[in-house]
């Protein structure tokens, strides 16, 4: 069986295969989390420490660490050690352009996004999870 038709449709025939469509979907999924997006926008303002990010996000240090690790693993953010601190900065300036464009598109389409029955707002974390 030829896997080309499935790949052309953006589906992987097995767990070892990853198509371009899968990669792009993962790219956006990493930014789809409100906390990660909030941290990204904060880091766009300049290099930030973990403590800066915790104060800005208003959630626990372990939760912020999980989100920052995701952003680093995905290549959106870089981390450098400065003594005992980790300092985070944008890994690729194109990410800044993407976030600005996404904000503009979301603002222009706010009414449609609010009424979209297929995509619901992200659930808010329970206060005990903070």
JSON list of C-alpha atoms in Angstrom, two decimals:
[
{"chain": "A", "resi": 1, "resn": "UNK", "atom": "CA", "xyz": [0.00, 0.00, 0.00]},
{"chain": "A", "resi": 2, "resn": "UNK", "atom": "CA", "xyz": [1.31, 3.41, -0.96]},
{"chain": "A", "resi": 3, "resn": "UNK", "atom": "CA", "xyz": [1.31, 5.89, 1.98]},
{"chain": "A", "resi": 4, "resn": "UNK", "atom": "CA", "xyz": [1.47, 8.93, -0.31]},
{"chain": "A", "resi": 5, "resn": "UNK", "atom": "CA", "xyz": [-2.31, 9.61, -0.50]},
{"chain": "A", "resi": 6, "resn": "UNK", "atom": "CA", "xyz": [-2.65, 9.64, 3.29]},
{"chain": "A", "resi": 7, "resn": "UNK", "atom": "CA", "xyz": [0.37, 11.89, 3.62]},
{"chain": "A", "resi": 8, "resn": "UNK", "atom": "CA", "xyz": [-1.02, 14.21, 0.96]},
{"chain": "A", "resi": 9, "resn": "UNK", "atom": "CA", "xyz": [-4.12, 14.57, 3.12]},
{"chain": "A", "resi": 10, "resn": "UNK", "atom": "CA", "xyz": [-2.02, 15.48, 6.13]},
{"chain": "A", "resi": 11, "resn": "UNK", "atom": "CA", "xyz": [-2.48, 12.21, 7.99]},
{"chain": "A", "resi": 12, "resn": "UNK", "atom": "CA", "xyz": [0.28, 10.04, 9.36]},
{"chain": "A", "resi": 13, "resn": "UNK", "atom": "CA", "xyz": [0.11, 6.32, 8.62]},
{"chain": "A", "resi": 14, "resn": "UNK", "atom": "CA", "xyz": [1.88, 5.45, 11.83]},
{"chain": "A", "resi": 15, "resn": "UNK", "atom": "CA", "xyz": [3.18, 6.95, 15.06]},
{"chain": "A", "resi": 16, "resn": "UNK", "atom": "CA", "xyz": [6.70, 7.31, 13.63]},
{"chain": "A", "resi": 17, "resn": "UNK", "atom": "CA", "xyz": [5.54, 9.52, 10.77]},
{"chain": "A", "resi": 18, "resn": "UNK", "atom": "CA", "xyz": [4.85, 13.21, 11.17]},
{"chain": "A", "resi": 19, "resn": "UNK", "atom": "CA", "xyz": [3.45, 15.22, 8.30]},
{"chain": "A", "resi": 20, "resn": "UNK", "atom": "CA", "xyz": [3.86, 18.89, 7.62]},
{"chain": "A", "resi": 21, "resn": "UNK", "atom": "CA", "xyz": [0.23, 19.40, 8.63]},
{"chain": "A", "resi": 22, "resn": "UNK", "atom": "CA", "xyz": [0.83, 17.60, 11.93]},
{"chain": "A", "resi": 23, "resn": "UNK", "atom": "CA", "xyz": [3.84, 19.78, 12.62]},
{"chain": "A", "resi": 24, "resn": "UNK", "atom": "CA", "xyz": [1.93, 23.00, 11.91]},
{"chain": "A", "resi": 25, "resn": "UNK", "atom": "CA", "xyz": [-0.96, 21.83, 14.10]},
{"chain": "A", "resi": 26, "resn": "UNK", "atom": "CA", "xyz": [1.50, 21.12, 16.93]},
{"chain": "A", "resi": 27, "resn": "UNK", "atom": "CA", "xyz": [3.05, 24.55, 16.37]},
{"chain": "A", "resi": 28, "resn": "UNK", "atom": "CA", "xyz": [-0.31, 26.24, 16.97]},
{"chain": "A", "resi": 29, "resn": "UNK", "atom": "CA", "xyz": [-1.36, 23.87, 19.77]},
{"chain": "A", "resi": 30, "resn": "UNK", "atom": "CA", "xyz": [1.69, 24.94, 21.77]},
{"chain": "A", "resi": 31, "resn": "UNK", "atom": "CA", "xyz": [0.53, 28.56, 21.55]},
{"chain": "A", "resi": 32, "resn": "UNK", "atom": "CA", "xyz": [-3.16, 27.79, 22.08]},
{"chain": "A", "resi": 33, "resn": "UNK", "atom": "CA", "xyz": [-2.86, 27.59, 25.86]},
{"chain": "A", "resi": 34, "resn": "UNK", "atom": "CA", "xyz": [-3.80, 30.96, 27.43]},
{"chain": "A", "resi": 35, "resn": "UNK", "atom": "CA", "xyz": [-1.06, 30.76, 30.06]},
{"chain": "A", "resi": 36, "resn": "UNK", "atom": "CA", "xyz": [1.64, 29.99, 27.49]},
{"chain": "A", "resi": 37, "resn": "UNK", "atom": "CA", "xyz": [0.40, 32.81, 25.28]},
{"chain": "A", "resi": 38, "resn": "UNK", "atom": "CA", "xyz": [0.42, 35.20, 28.25]},
{"chain": "A", "resi": 39, "resn": "UNK", "atom": "CA", "xyz": [4.00, 34.18, 29.07]},
{"chain": "A", "resi": 40, "resn": "UNK", "atom": "CA", "xyz": [5.05, 34.54, 25.42]},
{"chain": "A", "resi": 41, "resn": "UNK", "atom": "CA", "xyz": [3.64, 38.05, 25.24]},
{"chain": "A", "resi": 42, "resn": "UNK", "atom": "CA", "xyz": [5.39, 38.93, 28.51]},
{"chain": "A", "resi": 43, "resn": "UNK", "atom": "CA", "xyz": [8.73, 37.60, 27.25]},
{"chain": "A", "resi": 44, "resn": "UNK", "atom": "CA", "xyz": [8.28, 39.58, 24.03]},
{"chain": "A", "resi": 45, "resn": "UNK", "atom": "CA", "xyz": [8.89, 42.66, 26.21]},
{"chain": "A", "resi": 46, "resn": "UNK", "atom": "CA", "xyz": [12.44, 41.52, 26.97]},
{"chain": "A", "resi": 47, "resn": "UNK", "atom": "CA", "xyz": [14.40, 38.89, 28.82]},
{"chain": "A", "resi": 48, "resn": "UNK", "atom": "CA", "xyz": [12.59, 37.60, 31.92]},
{"chain": "A", "resi": 49, "resn": "UNK", "atom": "CA", "xyz": [13.51, 35.41, 34.88]},
{"chain": "A", "resi": 50, "resn": "UNK", "atom": "CA", "xyz": [11.35, 32.57, 36.16]},
{"chain": "A", "resi": 51, "resn": "UNK", "atom": "CA", "xyz": [10.37, 34.75, 39.12]},
{"chain": "A", "resi": 52, "resn": "UNK", "atom": "CA", "xyz": [9.30, 37.54, 36.75]},
{"chain": "A", "resi": 53, "resn": "UNK", "atom": "CA", "xyz": [7.13, 35.05, 34.86]},
{"chain": "A", "resi": 54, "resn": "UNK", "atom": "CA", "xyz": [5.56, 33.69, 38.05]},
{"chain": "A", "resi": 55, "resn": "UNK", "atom": "CA", "xyz": [4.67, 37.20, 39.22]},
{"chain": "A", "resi": 56, "resn": "UNK", "atom": "CA", "xyz": [3.22, 38.09, 35.82]},
{"chain": "A", "resi": 57, "resn": "UNK", "atom": "CA", "xyz": [1.24, 34.89, 35.30]},
{"chain": "A", "resi": 58, "resn": "UNK", "atom": "CA", "xyz": [-0.20, 34.82, 38.81]},
{"chain": "A", "resi": 59, "resn": "UNK", "atom": "CA", "xyz": [0.07, 31.04, 39.09]},
{"chain": "A", "resi": 60, "resn": "UNK", "atom": "CA", "xyz": [2.40, 28.75, 41.00]},
{"chain": "A", "resi": 61, "resn": "UNK", "atom": "CA", "xyz": [6.07, 28.43, 40.15]},
{"chain": "A", "resi": 62, "resn": "UNK", "atom": "CA", "xyz": [5.75, 24.73, 39.21]},
{"chain": "A", "resi": 63, "resn": "UNK", "atom": "CA", "xyz": [2.92, 25.50, 36.74]},
{"chain": "A", "resi": 64, "resn": "UNK", "atom": "CA", "xyz": [4.89, 28.36, 35.19]},
{"chain": "A", "resi": 65, "resn": "UNK", "atom": "CA", "xyz": [7.90, 26.06, 34.92]},
{"chain": "A", "resi": 66, "resn": "UNK", "atom": "CA", "xyz": [5.85, 23.49, 33.00]},
{"chain": "A", "resi": 67, "resn": "UNK", "atom": "CA", "xyz": [4.64, 26.14, 30.55]},
{"chain": "A", "resi": 68, "resn": "UNK", "atom": "CA", "xyz": [8.10, 27.67, 30.11]},
{"chain": "A", "resi": 69, "resn": "UNK", "atom": "CA", "xyz": [9.56, 24.21, 29.49]},
{"chain": "A", "resi": 70, "resn": "UNK", "atom": "CA", "xyz": [6.98, 23.65, 26.76]},
{"chain": "A", "resi": 71, "resn": "UNK", "atom": "CA", "xyz": [7.86, 26.98, 25.13]},
{"chain": "A", "resi": 72, "resn": "UNK", "atom": "CA", "xyz": [11.57, 26.14, 25.29]},
{"chain": "A", "resi": 73, "resn": "UNK", "atom": "CA", "xyz": [11.06, 22.59, 23.99]},
{"chain": "A", "resi": 74, "resn": "UNK", "atom": "CA", "xyz": [9.02, 23.93, 21.06]},
{"chain": "A", "resi": 75, "resn": "UNK", "atom": "CA", "xyz": [11.69, 26.50, 20.22]},
{"chain": "A", "resi": 76, "resn": "UNK", "atom": "CA", "xyz": [9.64, 29.63, 20.87]},
{"chain": "A", "resi": 77, "resn": "UNK", "atom": "CA", "xyz": [11.73, 30.66, 23.86]},
{"chain": "A", "resi": 78, "resn": "UNK", "atom": "CA", "xyz": [15.35, 30.15, 24.84]},
{"chain": "A", "resi": 79, "resn": "UNK", "atom": "CA", "xyz": [16.62, 29.80, 28.39]},
{"chain": "A", "resi": 80, "resn": "UNK", "atom": "CA", "xyz": [20.08, 30.74, 29.61]},
{"chain": "A", "resi": 81, "resn": "UNK", "atom": "CA", "xyz": [21.52, 30.18, 33.04]},
{"chain": "A", "resi": 82, "resn": "UNK", "atom": "CA", "xyz": [22.70, 33.28, 34.90]},
{"chain": "A", "resi": 83, "resn": "UNK", "atom": "CA", "xyz": [24.06, 32.05, 38.22]},
{"chain": "A", "resi": 84, "resn": "UNK", "atom": "CA", "xyz": [21.14, 30.34, 39.93]},
{"chain": "A", "resi": 85, "resn": "UNK", "atom": "CA", "xyz": [18.54, 32.00, 37.71]},
{"chain": "A", "resi": 86, "resn": "UNK", "atom": "CA", "xyz": [17.19, 31.02, 34.34]},
{"chain": "A", "resi": 87, "resn": "UNK", "atom": "CA", "xyz": [16.54, 33.90, 31.98]},
{"chain": "A", "resi": 88, "resn": "UNK", "atom": "CA", "xyz": [14.05, 33.47, 29.16]},
{"chain": "A", "resi": 89, "resn": "UNK", "atom": "CA", "xyz": [13.96, 35.30, 25.85]},
{"chain": "A", "resi": 90, "resn": "UNK", "atom": "CA", "xyz": [12.32, 34.89, 22.47]},
{"chain": "A", "resi": 91, "resn": "UNK", "atom": "CA", "xyz": [14.11, 32.24, 20.44]},
{"chain": "A", "resi": 92, "resn": "UNK", "atom": "CA", "xyz": [13.06, 33.47, 17.00]},
{"chain": "A", "resi": 93, "resn": "UNK", "atom": "CA", "xyz": [11.97, 37.05, 16.20]},
{"chain": "A", "resi": 94, "resn": "UNK", "atom": "CA", "xyz": [9.35, 35.70, 13.78]},
{"chain": "A", "resi": 95, "resn": "UNK", "atom": "CA", "xyz": [7.43, 34.45, 16.82]},
{"chain": "A", "resi": 96, "resn": "UNK", "atom": "CA", "xyz": [6.91, 38.07, 17.86]},
{"chain": "A", "resi": 97, "resn": "UNK", "atom": "CA", "xyz": [5.49, 38.84, 14.42]},
{"chain": "A", "resi": 98, "resn": "UNK", "atom": "CA", "xyz": [3.17, 35.85, 14.70]},
{"chain": "A", "resi": 99, "resn": "UNK", "atom": "CA", "xyz": [1.84, 36.89, 18.11]},
{"chain": "A", "resi": 100, "resn": "UNK", "atom": "CA", "xyz": [1.22, 40.47, 16.90]},
{"chain": "A", "resi": 101, "resn": "UNK", "atom": "CA", "xyz": [-0.55, 39.16, 13.79]},
{"chain": "A", "resi": 102, "resn": "UNK", "atom": "CA", "xyz": [-2.64, 36.73, 15.86]},
{"chain": "A", "resi": 103, "resn": "UNK", "atom": "CA", "xyz": [-3.72, 39.55, 18.18]},
{"chain": "A", "resi": 104, "resn": "UNK", "atom": "CA", "xyz": [-4.76, 41.71, 15.22]},
{"chain": "A", "resi": 105, "resn": "UNK", "atom": "CA", "xyz": [-6.67, 38.86, 13.54]},
{"chain": "A", "resi": 106, "resn": "UNK", "atom": "CA", "xyz": [-8.39, 37.94, 16.80]},
{"chain": "A", "resi": 107, "resn": "UNK", "atom": "CA", "xyz": [-9.43, 41.57, 17.34]},
{"chain": "A", "resi": 108, "resn": "UNK", "atom": "CA", "xyz": [-10.74, 41.84, 13.77]},
{"chain": "A", "resi": 109, "resn": "UNK", "atom": "CA", "xyz": [-12.69, 38.59, 14.13]},
{"chain": "A", "resi": 110, "resn": "UNK", "atom": "CA", "xyz": [-13.72, 38.90, 17.79]},
{"chain": "A", "resi": 111, "resn": "UNK", "atom": "CA", "xyz": [-17.47, 38.73, 17.12]},
{"chain": "A", "resi": 112, "resn": "UNK", "atom": "CA", "xyz": [-17.17, 35.63, 14.94]},
{"chain": "A", "resi": 113, "resn": "UNK", "atom": "CA", "xyz": [-14.81, 33.94, 17.39]},
{"chain": "A", "resi": 114, "resn": "UNK", "atom": "CA", "xyz": [-17.19, 34.64, 20.30]},
{"chain": "A", "resi": 115, "resn": "UNK", "atom": "CA", "xyz": [-20.06, 33.00, 18.43]},
{"chain": "A", "resi": 116, "resn": "UNK", "atom": "CA", "xyz": [-18.15, 30.04, 17.00]},
{"chain": "A", "resi": 117, "resn": "UNK", "atom": "CA", "xyz": [-19.95, 26.89, 18.18]},
{"chain": "A", "resi": 118, "resn": "UNK", "atom": "CA", "xyz": [-16.98, 24.66, 17.38]},
{"chain": "A", "resi": 119, "resn": "UNK", "atom": "CA", "xyz": [-14.37, 26.43, 19.50]},
{"chain": "A", "resi": 120, "resn": "UNK", "atom": "CA", "xyz": [-15.17, 27.27, 23.08]},
{"chain": "A", "resi": 121, "resn": "UNK", "atom": "CA", "xyz": [-13.18, 29.54, 25.35]},
{"chain": "A", "resi": 122, "resn": "UNK", "atom": "CA", "xyz": [-10.40, 27.85, 27.27]},
{"chain": "A", "resi": 123, "resn": "UNK", "atom": "CA", "xyz": [-11.52, 26.69, 30.70]},
{"chain": "A", "resi": 124, "resn": "UNK", "atom": "CA", "xyz": [-10.25, 28.72, 33.64]},
{"chain": "A", "resi": 125, "resn": "UNK", "atom": "CA", "xyz": [-8.12, 26.80, 36.13]},
{"chain": "A", "resi": 126, "resn": "UNK", "atom": "CA", "xyz": [-9.72, 26.02, 39.46]},
{"chain": "A", "resi": 127, "resn": "UNK", "atom": "CA", "xyz": [-8.33, 28.35, 42.20]},
{"chain": "A", "resi": 128, "resn": "UNK", "atom": "CA", "xyz": [-6.74, 25.36, 43.97]},
{"chain": "A", "resi": 129, "resn": "UNK", "atom": "CA", "xyz": [-4.69, 24.56, 40.85]},
{"chain": "A", "resi": 130, "resn": "UNK", "atom": "CA", "xyz": [-2.91, 27.90, 40.95]}
]
